[in-house]
PDB file of C-alpha atoms and ligand atoms in Angstrom:
ATOM      1  CA  MET A   1      22.728 -25.034 -11.474  1.00 86.00           C
ATOM      2  CA  GLU A   2      20.344 -26.605  -9.073  1.00 87.00           C
ATOM      3  CA  ARG A   3      18.048 -29.979  -9.292  1.00 90.00           C
ATOM      4  CA  LEU A   4      14.650 -28.740 -10.002  1.00 93.00           C
ATOM      5  CA  GLN A   5      12.955 -30.109  -6.919  1.00 91.00           C
ATOM      6  CA  LYS A   6      15.349 -28.575  -4.810  1.00 85.00           C
ATOM      7  CA  VAL A   7      14.564 -25.168  -5.845  1.00 85.00           C
ATOM      8  CA  ILE A   8      11.009 -25.965  -5.910  1.00 86.00           C
ATOM      9  CA  ALA A   9      10.778 -27.104  -2.237  1.00 80.00           C
ATOM     10  CA  ASN A  10      13.369 -23.951  -1.321  1.00 73.00           C
ATOM     11  CA  SER A  11      10.482 -21.432  -2.667  1.00 76.00           C
ATOM     12  CA  GLY A  12       7.910 -23.082  -0.093  1.00 68.00           C
ATOM     13  CA  VAL A  13       5.489 -24.222  -2.576  1.00 77.00           C
ATOM     14  CA  ALA A  14       6.263 -27.887  -1.565  1.00 79.00           C
ATOM     15  CA  SER A  15       8.236 -30.304   0.037  1.00 79.00           C
ATOM     16  CA  ARG A  16      11.298 -31.936  -1.548  1.00 82.00           C
ATOM     17  CA  ARG A  17       8.994 -35.270  -2.098  1.00 88.00           C
ATOM     18  CA  LYS A  18       6.030 -33.166  -3.429  1.00 90.00           C
ATOM     19  CA  ALA A  19       7.928 -31.394  -5.619  1.00 92.00           C
ATOM     20  CA  GLU A  20       9.183 -34.516  -7.473  1.00 94.00           C
ATOM     21  CA  GLU A  21       5.776 -36.070  -7.856  1.00 95.00           C
ATOM     22  CA  LEU A  22       4.550 -32.726  -9.447  1.00 96.00           C
ATOM     23  CA  ILE A  23       7.436 -32.839 -11.864  1.00 96.00           C
ATOM     24  CA  VAL A  24       6.437 -36.492 -13.028  1.00 96.00           C
ATOM     25  CA  ASN A  25       2.978 -35.476 -13.557  1.00 96.00           C
ATOM     26  CA  ASN A  26       3.612 -32.797 -15.655  1.00 96.00           C
ATOM     27  CA  LYS A  27       2.813 -29.889 -13.530  1.00 96.00           C
ATOM     28  CA  VAL A  28       5.943 -27.896 -13.580  1.00 96.00           C
ATOM     29  CA  LYS A  29       7.029 -25.655 -16.502  1.00 96.00           C
ATOM     30  CA  VAL A  30      10.633 -24.494 -17.173  1.00 95.00           C
ATOM     31  CA  ASN A  31      10.763 -21.302 -19.642  1.00 94.00           C
ATOM     32  CA  GLY A  32       7.260 -22.419 -20.690  1.00 94.00           C
ATOM     33  CA  ASN A  33       8.097 -26.210 -21.449  1.00 95.00           C
ATOM     34  CA  ILE A  34       6.904 -28.632 -19.302  1.00 96.00           C
ATOM     35  CA  VAL A  35       9.886 -30.646 -17.683  1.00 95.00           C
ATOM     36  CA  ASN A  36       8.670 -34.064 -16.119  1.00 95.00           C
ATOM     37  CA  THR A  37      12.121 -35.684 -15.399  1.00 93.00           C
ATOM     38  CA  LEU A  38      13.585 -35.864 -11.923  1.00 92.00           C
ATOM     39  CA  GLY A  39      17.357 -35.439 -13.051  1.00 86.00           C
ATOM     40  CA  ALA A  40      16.627 -31.659 -14.735  1.00 93.00           C
ATOM     41  CA  LYS A  41      18.645 -28.763 -13.393  1.00 94.00           C
ATOM     42  CA  VAL A  42      17.803 -25.197 -13.394  1.00 92.00           C
ATOM     43  CA  ASP A  43      19.660 -22.042 -13.129  1.00 88.00           C
ATOM     44  CA  LYS A  44      18.599 -18.581 -11.456  1.00 77.00           C
ATOM     45  CA  ASN A  45      17.591 -17.192 -14.871  1.00 85.00           C
ATOM     46  CA  ASP A  46      14.937 -19.807 -15.581  1.00 90.00           C
ATOM     47  CA  GLN A  47      11.154 -19.338 -15.287  1.00 92.00           C
ATOM     48  CA  ILE A  48       9.642 -21.971 -13.116  1.00 93.00           C
ATOM     49  CA  GLU A  49       5.860 -22.817 -12.796  1.00 94.00           C
ATOM     50  CA  VAL A  50       4.391 -24.915 -10.741  1.00 94.00           C
ATOM     51  CA  ASN A  51       0.705 -25.583 -11.375  1.00 93.00           C
ATOM     52  CA  GLY A  52       0.765 -22.590 -13.896  1.00 92.00           C
ATOM     53  CA  VAL A  53       2.014 -20.436 -10.961  1.00 88.00           C
ATOM     54  CA  ALA A  54       5.727 -18.593 -11.221  1.00 90.00           C
ATOM     55  CA  ILE A  55       7.363 -19.445  -8.193  1.00 88.00           C
ATOM     56  CA  SER A  56       9.576 -16.940  -5.751  1.00 75.00           C
ATOM     57  CA  LYS A  57      12.862 -18.366  -6.477  1.00 69.00           C
ATOM     58  CA  GLU A  58      14.717 -16.817  -3.004  1.00 77.00           C
ATOM     59  CA  GLU A  59      15.169 -19.094  -0.415  1.00 82.00           C
ATOM     60  CA  LYS A  60      13.240 -18.262   2.508  1.00 88.00           C
ATOM     61  CA  VAL A  61      15.149 -17.039   5.654  1.00 94.00           C
ATOM     62  CA  TYR A  62      13.998 -16.253   8.820  1.00 97.00           C
ATOM     63  CA  TYR A  63      16.098 -15.130  11.774  1.00 98.00           C
ATOM     64  CA  VAL A  64      15.366 -13.923  15.446  1.00 98.00           C
ATOM     65  CA  LEU A  65      17.919 -11.028  16.392  1.00 98.00           C
ATOM     66  CA  ASN A  66      18.754 -10.077  20.039  1.00 98.00           C
ATOM     67  CA  LYS A  67      18.495  -5.722  18.788  1.00 98.00           C
ATOM     68  CA  PRO A  68      21.052  -3.682  20.398  1.00 98.00           C
ATOM     69  CA  ARG A  69      20.255  -0.085  21.428  1.00 98.00           C
ATOM     70  CA  GLU A  70      20.715   2.685  19.019  1.00 96.00           C
ATOM     71  CA  VAL A  71      20.270   0.643  15.808  1.00 97.00           C
ATOM     72  CA  ILE A  72      17.267   1.640  13.869  1.00 97.00           C
ATOM     73  CA  THR A  73      14.188  -0.953  12.975  1.00 96.00           C
ATOM     74  CA  SER A  74      14.611  -0.352   9.109  1.00 91.00           C
ATOM     75  CA  VAL A  75      16.011  -1.406   6.309  1.00 89.00           C
ATOM     76  CA  ALA A  76      17.363   1.763   5.187  1.00 88.00           C
ATOM     77  CA  ASP A  77      17.671   5.010   7.137  1.00 89.00           C
ATOM     78  CA  ASP A  78      18.227   8.501   5.813  1.00 89.00           C
ATOM     79  CA  LYS A  79      20.290   9.669   8.548  1.00 90.00           C
ATOM     80  CA  GLY A  80      22.793   6.955   7.965  1.00 90.00           C
ATOM     81  CA  ARG A  81      22.567   5.043  11.225  1.00 92.00           C
ATOM     82  CA  LYS A  82      22.783   1.681  12.063  1.00 94.00           C
ATOM     83  CA  THR A  83      19.902  -0.630  10.816  1.00 96.00           C
ATOM     84  CA  VAL A  84      18.620  -4.186  11.857  1.00 97.00           C
ATOM     85  CA  VAL A  85      19.143  -5.102   8.243  1.00 96.00           C
ATOM     86  CA  ASP A  86      22.802  -4.206   8.496  1.00 95.00           C
ATOM     87  CA  LEU A  87      23.721  -6.602  11.518  1.00 97.00           C
ATOM     88  CA  ILE A  88      22.298  -9.811   9.778  1.00 96.00           C
ATOM     89  CA  LYS A  89      24.702 -11.177   7.060  1.00 95.00           C
ATOM     90  CA  ASP A  90      22.712 -12.413   4.283  1.00 92.00           C
ATOM     91  CA  ASP A  91      22.310 -10.734   0.803  1.00 84.00           C
ATOM     92  CA  LYS A  92      18.693 -11.794   0.774  1.00 85.00           C
ATOM     93  CA  ARG A  93      16.176  -8.676   0.698  1.00 83.00           C
ATOM     94  CA  ILE A  94      14.782  -9.512   4.165  1.00 91.00           C
ATOM     95  CA  TYR A  95      13.212  -7.035   6.531  1.00 91.00           C
ATOM     96  CA  PRO A  96      11.912  -6.451  10.509  1.00 95.00           C
ATOM     97  CA  VAL A  97       8.610  -8.015  11.288  1.00 95.00           C
ATOM     98  CA  GLY A  98       7.083  -5.086  13.263  1.00 93.00           C
ATOM     99  CA  ARG A  99       9.278  -2.239  15.096  1.00 94.00           C
ATOM    100  CA  LEU A 100      11.165  -1.714  17.754  1.00 97.00           C
ATOM    101  CA  ASP A 101      12.150   2.022  19.088  1.00 97.00           C
ATOM    102  CA  TYR A 102      15.786   3.005  18.558  1.00 97.00           C
ATOM    103  CA  ASP A 103      16.605   3.022  22.105  1.00 98.00           C
ATOM    104  CA  THR A 104      14.505  -0.581  22.608  1.00 98.00           C
ATOM    105  CA  THR A 105      16.387  -3.767  22.858  1.00 98.00           C
ATOM    106  CA  GLY A 106      15.659  -7.408  22.310  1.00 98.00           C
ATOM    107  CA  LEU A 107      13.868  -9.807  19.996  1.00 98.00           C
ATOM    108  CA  LEU A 108      13.130  -9.194  16.677  1.00 98.00           C
ATOM    109  CA  ILE A 109      12.062 -11.234  13.822  1.00 98.00           C
ATOM    110  CA  LEU A 110      13.552 -10.700  10.265  1.00 97.00           C
ATOM    111  CA  THR A 111      12.519 -12.633   7.184  1.00 95.00           C
ATOM    112  CA  ASN A 112      11.743 -12.303   3.478  1.00 90.00           C
ATOM    113  CA  ASP A 113       8.853 -14.294   3.784  1.00 88.00           C
ATOM    114  CA  GLY A 114       6.281 -11.257   3.444  1.00 82.00           C
ATOM    115  CA  ASP A 115       3.226 -13.797   3.923  1.00 82.00           C
ATOM    116  CA  LEU A 116       4.589 -14.613   7.423  1.00 90.00           C
ATOM    117  CA  ALA A 117       5.619 -11.254   8.530  1.00 90.00           C
ATOM    118  CA  ASN A 118       2.009  -9.760   7.639  1.00 86.00           C
ATOM    119  CA  LEU A 119       0.055 -12.940   9.489  1.00 89.00           C
ATOM    120  CA  LEU A 120       2.614 -12.042  12.634  1.00 92.00           C
ATOM    121  CA  MET A 121       1.870  -8.561  12.736  1.00 89.00           C
ATOM    122  CA  HIS A 122      -2.071  -8.750  12.553  1.00 86.00           C
ATOM    123  CA  PRO A 123      -3.459  -7.721  15.854  1.00 80.00           C
ATOM    124  CA  LYS A 124      -6.222 -10.686  14.802  1.00 85.00           C
ATOM    125  CA  ASN A 125      -3.849 -13.203  15.321  1.00 87.00           C
ATOM    126  CA  GLU A 126      -3.189 -12.394  18.979  1.00 86.00           C
ATOM    127  CA  ILE A 127       0.702 -13.457  18.952  1.00 93.00           C
ATOM    128  CA  ASP A 128       1.785 -12.941  22.678  1.00 94.00           C
ATOM    129  CA  LYS A 129       4.557 -10.144  22.889  1.00 96.00           C
ATOM    130  CA  CYS A 130       6.294 -10.077  26.111  1.00 98.00           C
ATOM    131  CA  TYR A 131       8.217  -6.666  26.878  1.00 98.00           C
ATOM    132  CA  VAL A 132      10.003  -6.042  30.491  1.00 98.00           C
ATOM    133  CA  ALA A 133       9.916  -2.376  31.076  1.00 98.00           C
ATOM    134  CA  LYS A 134      12.226  -0.367  33.932  1.00 98.00           C
ATOM    135  CA  ILE A 135       9.619   2.410  34.691  1.00 98.00           C
ATOM    136  CA  SER A 136       9.411   5.557  37.269  1.00 98.00           C
ATOM    137  CA  GLY A 137       7.755   4.975  40.295  1.00 98.00           C
ATOM    138  CA  MET A 138       5.531   1.897  41.420  1.00 98.00           C
ATOM    139  CA  LEU A 139       1.969   0.893  40.170  1.00 98.00           C
ATOM    140  CA  SER A 140      -0.451   1.062  41.921  1.00 97.00           C
ATOM    141  CA  PRO A 141      -3.493  -1.942  41.928  1.00 97.00           C
ATOM    142  CA  LYS A 142      -5.485   0.761  40.194  1.00 97.00           C
ATOM    143  CA  GLU A 143      -3.190   1.663  37.722  1.00 97.00           C
ATOM    144  CA  MET A 144      -2.466  -2.387  37.318  1.00 97.00           C
ATOM    145  CA  MET A 145      -5.954  -2.818  36.307  1.00 97.00           C
ATOM    146  CA  THR A 146      -6.276  -0.066  33.937  1.00 97.00           C
ATOM    147  CA  LEU A 147      -3.127  -1.701  31.904  1.00 98.00           C
ATOM    148  CA  LYS A 148      -4.519  -4.952  31.863  1.00 98.00           C
ATOM    149  CA  THR A 149      -8.251  -4.149  30.858  1.00 97.00           C
ATOM    150  CA  GLY A 150      -7.149  -1.352  28.238  1.00 96.00           C
ATOM    151  CA  VAL A 151      -5.817   2.221  28.236  1.00 96.00           C
ATOM    152  CA  ILE A 152      -6.879   4.981  25.989  1.00 95.00           C
ATOM    153  CA  ILE A 153      -3.655   5.746  23.616  1.00 96.00           C
ATOM    154  CA  ASP A 154      -3.954   8.271  20.390  1.00 92.00           C
ATOM    155  CA  GLY A 155      -7.749   7.872  20.903  1.00 94.00           C
ATOM    156  CA  VAL A 156      -8.131   4.191  20.732  1.00 94.00           C
ATOM    157  CA  LYS A 157      -8.284   1.573  23.579  1.00 96.00           C
ATOM    158  CA  THR A 158      -5.638  -0.922  24.011  1.00 95.00           C
ATOM    159  CA  ARG A 159      -6.526  -4.665  23.822  1.00 94.00           C
ATOM    160  CA  LYS A 160      -6.207  -6.781  26.979  1.00 95.00           C
ATOM    161  CA  SER A 161      -2.709  -7.375  28.299  1.00 96.00           C
ATOM    162  CA  ARG A 162      -1.385  -9.227  31.043  1.00 98.00           C
ATOM    163  CA  VAL A 163       0.965  -7.030  33.661  1.00 98.00           C
ATOM    164  CA  LYS A 164       3.105  -8.387  36.260  1.00 98.00           C
ATOM    165  CA  VAL A 165       5.322  -6.475  38.793  1.00 98.00           C
ATOM    166  CA  ARG A 166       8.800  -8.361  38.778  1.00 98.00           C
ATOM    167  CA  LYS A 167      10.568  -5.987  40.998  1.00 97.00           C
ATOM    168  CA  THR A 168      10.396  -2.593  42.850  1.00 98.00           C
ATOM    169  CA  ASP A 169      13.260  -0.393  43.946  1.00 98.00           C
ATOM    170  CA  LYS A 170      11.911   1.955  46.599  1.00 96.00           C
ATOM    171  CA  GLU A 171      15.732   3.446  46.840  1.00 97.00           C
ATOM    172  CA  SER A 172      15.361   4.263  43.082  1.00 98.00           C
ATOM    173  CA  ASN A 173      11.500   4.911  42.932  1.00 98.00           C
ATOM    174  CA  THR A 174      11.467   2.619  39.883  1.00 98.00           C
ATOM    175  CA  SER A 175       9.914  -0.650  39.073  1.00 98.00           C
ATOM    176  CA  ILE A 176      10.727  -3.446  36.713  1.00 98.00           C
ATOM    177  CA  VAL A 177       7.311  -4.855  35.263  1.00 98.00           C
ATOM    178  CA  GLU A 178       6.512  -7.511  32.438  1.00 98.00           C
ATOM    179  CA  ILE A 179       3.816  -6.873  29.960  1.00 98.00           C
ATOM    180  CA  VAL A 180       2.503  -8.998  27.071  1.00 98.00           C
ATOM    181  CA  ILE A 181       0.751  -7.513  24.518  1.00 96.00           C
ATOM    182  CA  HIS A 182      -0.892  -8.542  21.274  1.00 92.00           C
ATOM    183  CA  GLU A 183      -0.885  -5.613  19.205  1.00 90.00           C
ATOM    184  CA  GLY A 184       1.999  -3.227  17.814  1.00 88.00           C
ATOM    185  CA  LYS A 185       1.104   0.102  17.676  1.00 90.00           C
ATOM    186  CA  ASN A 186       3.799   2.635  17.349  1.00 92.00           C
ATOM    187  CA  HIS A 187       5.645   3.126  21.023  1.00 96.00           C
ATOM    188  CA  GLN A 188       2.630   1.522  22.309  1.00 97.00           C
ATOM    189  CA  VAL A 189       4.149   0.074  25.788  1.00 98.00           C
ATOM    190  CA  LYS A 190       5.901   3.582  26.241  1.00 98.00           C
ATOM    191  CA  LYS A 191       2.428   5.209  25.521  1.00 98.00           C
ATOM    192  CA  MET A 192       0.351   2.838  27.776  1.00 98.00           C
ATOM    193  CA  PHE A 193       2.542   3.444  31.067  1.00 98.00           C
ATOM    194  CA  GLU A 194       2.657   7.377  30.353  1.00 98.00           C
ATOM    195  CA  ALA A 195      -1.326   7.219  30.285  1.00 97.00           C
ATOM    196  CA  VAL A 196      -1.116   5.613  33.979  1.00 97.00           C
ATOM    197  CA  GLY A 197       1.863   8.336  34.794  1.00 98.00           C
ATOM    198  CA  HIS A 198       4.730   6.243  34.608  1.00 98.00           C
ATOM    199  CA  GLU A 199       7.695   7.181  32.337  1.00 98.00           C
ATOM    200  CA  VAL A 200       9.303   3.763  30.315  1.00 98.00           C
ATOM    201  CA  LEU A 201      13.024   4.409  31.357  1.00 98.00           C
ATOM    202  CA  LYS A 202      14.294   1.125  29.757  1.00 98.00           C
ATOM    203  CA  LEU A 203      12.594  -1.532  27.226  1.00 98.00           C
ATOM    204  CA  LYS A 204      13.188  -4.801  26.004  1.00 98.00           C
ATOM    205  CA  ARG A 205      11.217  -7.308  24.346  1.00 98.00           C
ATOM    206  CA  GLU A 206      12.079 -10.653  25.926  1.00 98.00           C
ATOM    207  CA  LYS A 207       9.671 -13.000  23.679  1.00 98.00           C
ATOM    208  CA  ILE A 208       7.556 -13.330  20.659  1.00 97.00           C
ATOM    209  CA  ALA A 209       5.305 -16.603  20.909  1.00 96.00           C
ATOM    210  CA  PHE A 210       7.481 -19.255  22.018  1.00 97.00           C
ATOM    211  CA  LEU A 211      10.546 -17.740  20.618  1.00 98.00           C
ATOM    212  CA  ASP A 212      12.891 -15.814  23.270  1.00 98.00           C
ATOM    213  CA  LEU A 213      16.332 -14.640  23.543  1.00 98.00           C
ATOM    214  CA  LYS A 214      18.154 -17.805  24.932  1.00 97.00           C
ATOM    215  CA  GLY A 215      21.857 -17.795  23.811  1.00 97.00           C
ATOM    216  CA  LEU A 216      21.514 -14.614  21.853  1.00 98.00           C
ATOM    217  CA  LYS A 217      23.785 -11.579  23.382  1.00 98.00           C
ATOM    218  CA  SER A 218      23.142  -7.961  22.498  1.00 98.00           C
ATOM    219  CA  GLY A 219      23.711  -8.149  18.621  1.00 98.00           C
ATOM    220  CA  GLU A 220      23.483 -11.523  18.229  1.00 98.00           C
ATOM    221  CA  TYR A 221      20.863 -13.449  15.804  1.00 98.00           C
ATOM    222  CA  ARG A 222      20.512 -16.757  14.280  1.00 98.00           C
ATOM    223  CA  LYS A 223      18.345 -18.700  11.890  1.00 98.00           C
ATOM    224  CA  LEU A 224      14.775 -20.030  12.750  1.00 97.00           C
ATOM    225  CA  ASN A 225      14.792 -23.859  12.373  1.00 96.00           C
ATOM    226  CA  PRO A 226      12.245 -25.514  10.381  1.00 93.00           C
ATOM    227  CA  LYS A 227      10.058 -26.436  13.216  1.00 95.00           C
ATOM    228  CA  GLU A 228       9.954 -23.226  14.561  1.00 97.00           C
ATOM    229  CA  VAL A 229       8.913 -21.583  11.375  1.00 96.00           C
ATOM    230  CA  SER A 230       5.934 -24.451  10.847  1.00 94.00           C
ATOM    231  CA  THR A 231       4.865 -23.371  14.477  1.00 96.00           C
ATOM    232  CA  LEU A 232       4.973 -19.772  13.807  1.00 96.00           C
ATOM    233  CA  TYR A 233       2.742 -20.668  10.680  1.00 93.00           C
ATOM    234  CA  ALA A 234       0.260 -22.800  12.672  1.00 93.00           C
ATOM    235  CA  LEU A 235      -0.310 -20.306  15.208  1.00 93.00           C
ATOM    236  CA  VAL A 236      -1.448 -17.882  12.682  1.00 90.00           C
ATOM    237  CA  ARG A 237      -3.442 -20.365  10.983  1.00 80.00           C
ATOM    238  CA  LYS A 238      -5.321 -21.525  13.360  1.00 69.00           C
TER     239      LYS A 238
HETATM  240  N1  LIG B 301       6.374  -0.238  22.416  1.00 85.01           N
HETATM  241  C1  LIG B 301       7.273   0.580  22.673  1.00 85.01           C
HETATM  242  O1  LIG B 301       6.960   1.471  23.350  1.00 85.01           O
HETATM  243  N2  LIG B 301       8.500   0.552  21.871  1.00 85.01           N
HETATM  244  C2  LIG B 301       8.881  -0.413  21.607  1.00 85.01           C
HETATM  245  O2  LIG B 301       9.791  -0.451  20.961  1.00 85.01           O
HETATM  246  C3  LIG B 301       8.118  -1.603  21.474  1.00 85.01           C
HETATM  247  C4  LIG B 301       6.849  -1.617  21.819  1.00 85.01           C
END
């Protein structure tokens, strides 16, 4: 059993203090009956309504994972491969926000908050996603410009991106290139480089917005703190 105000706050509809206010102001029903005392306790089978709307009782959780190679970005796999959800010890129904390829590593957000997931994935919200690619060959100034202004992949021009060469290696004829995009089309980064004649040999996502991989080794994850969650919400609601 948990205190009613705590359950309401965990559902994300109000802060703990606001939840208390809602309760004493007769705005909360438990199993169809108004409950206006702050000591009330509820369990997971109780139906709770706030202002006539049923609350979702599952606490919202947010994780950032450093995805290893050879793990599939999905909640289940019919071929029995390990999924990103298998890596996180949490019984809630969490799922990945967007997709990283089987052989792509790096930053992935997982959550059970469908609203935030959808907002983060929508290209109109222009959330920066920073990738680092090891590619074959060296980019010419013209190819750089094409990548930045938009290349046609699957018949559609990509939006503007930021591109920076971090390193070139003449001996192996490869380059390390940073690219920041806002969209999340299937295999987007690989296809963008392919469109200008370079193969992506390795790909890692280093950042999404202000979130990075600091302190997280491959396969490790951590919970986002409330400040990080509200900053993400602020980015997508601006
Ligand atoms: N672009 C790709 O090509 N692959 C990924 O995994 C992510 C972005």
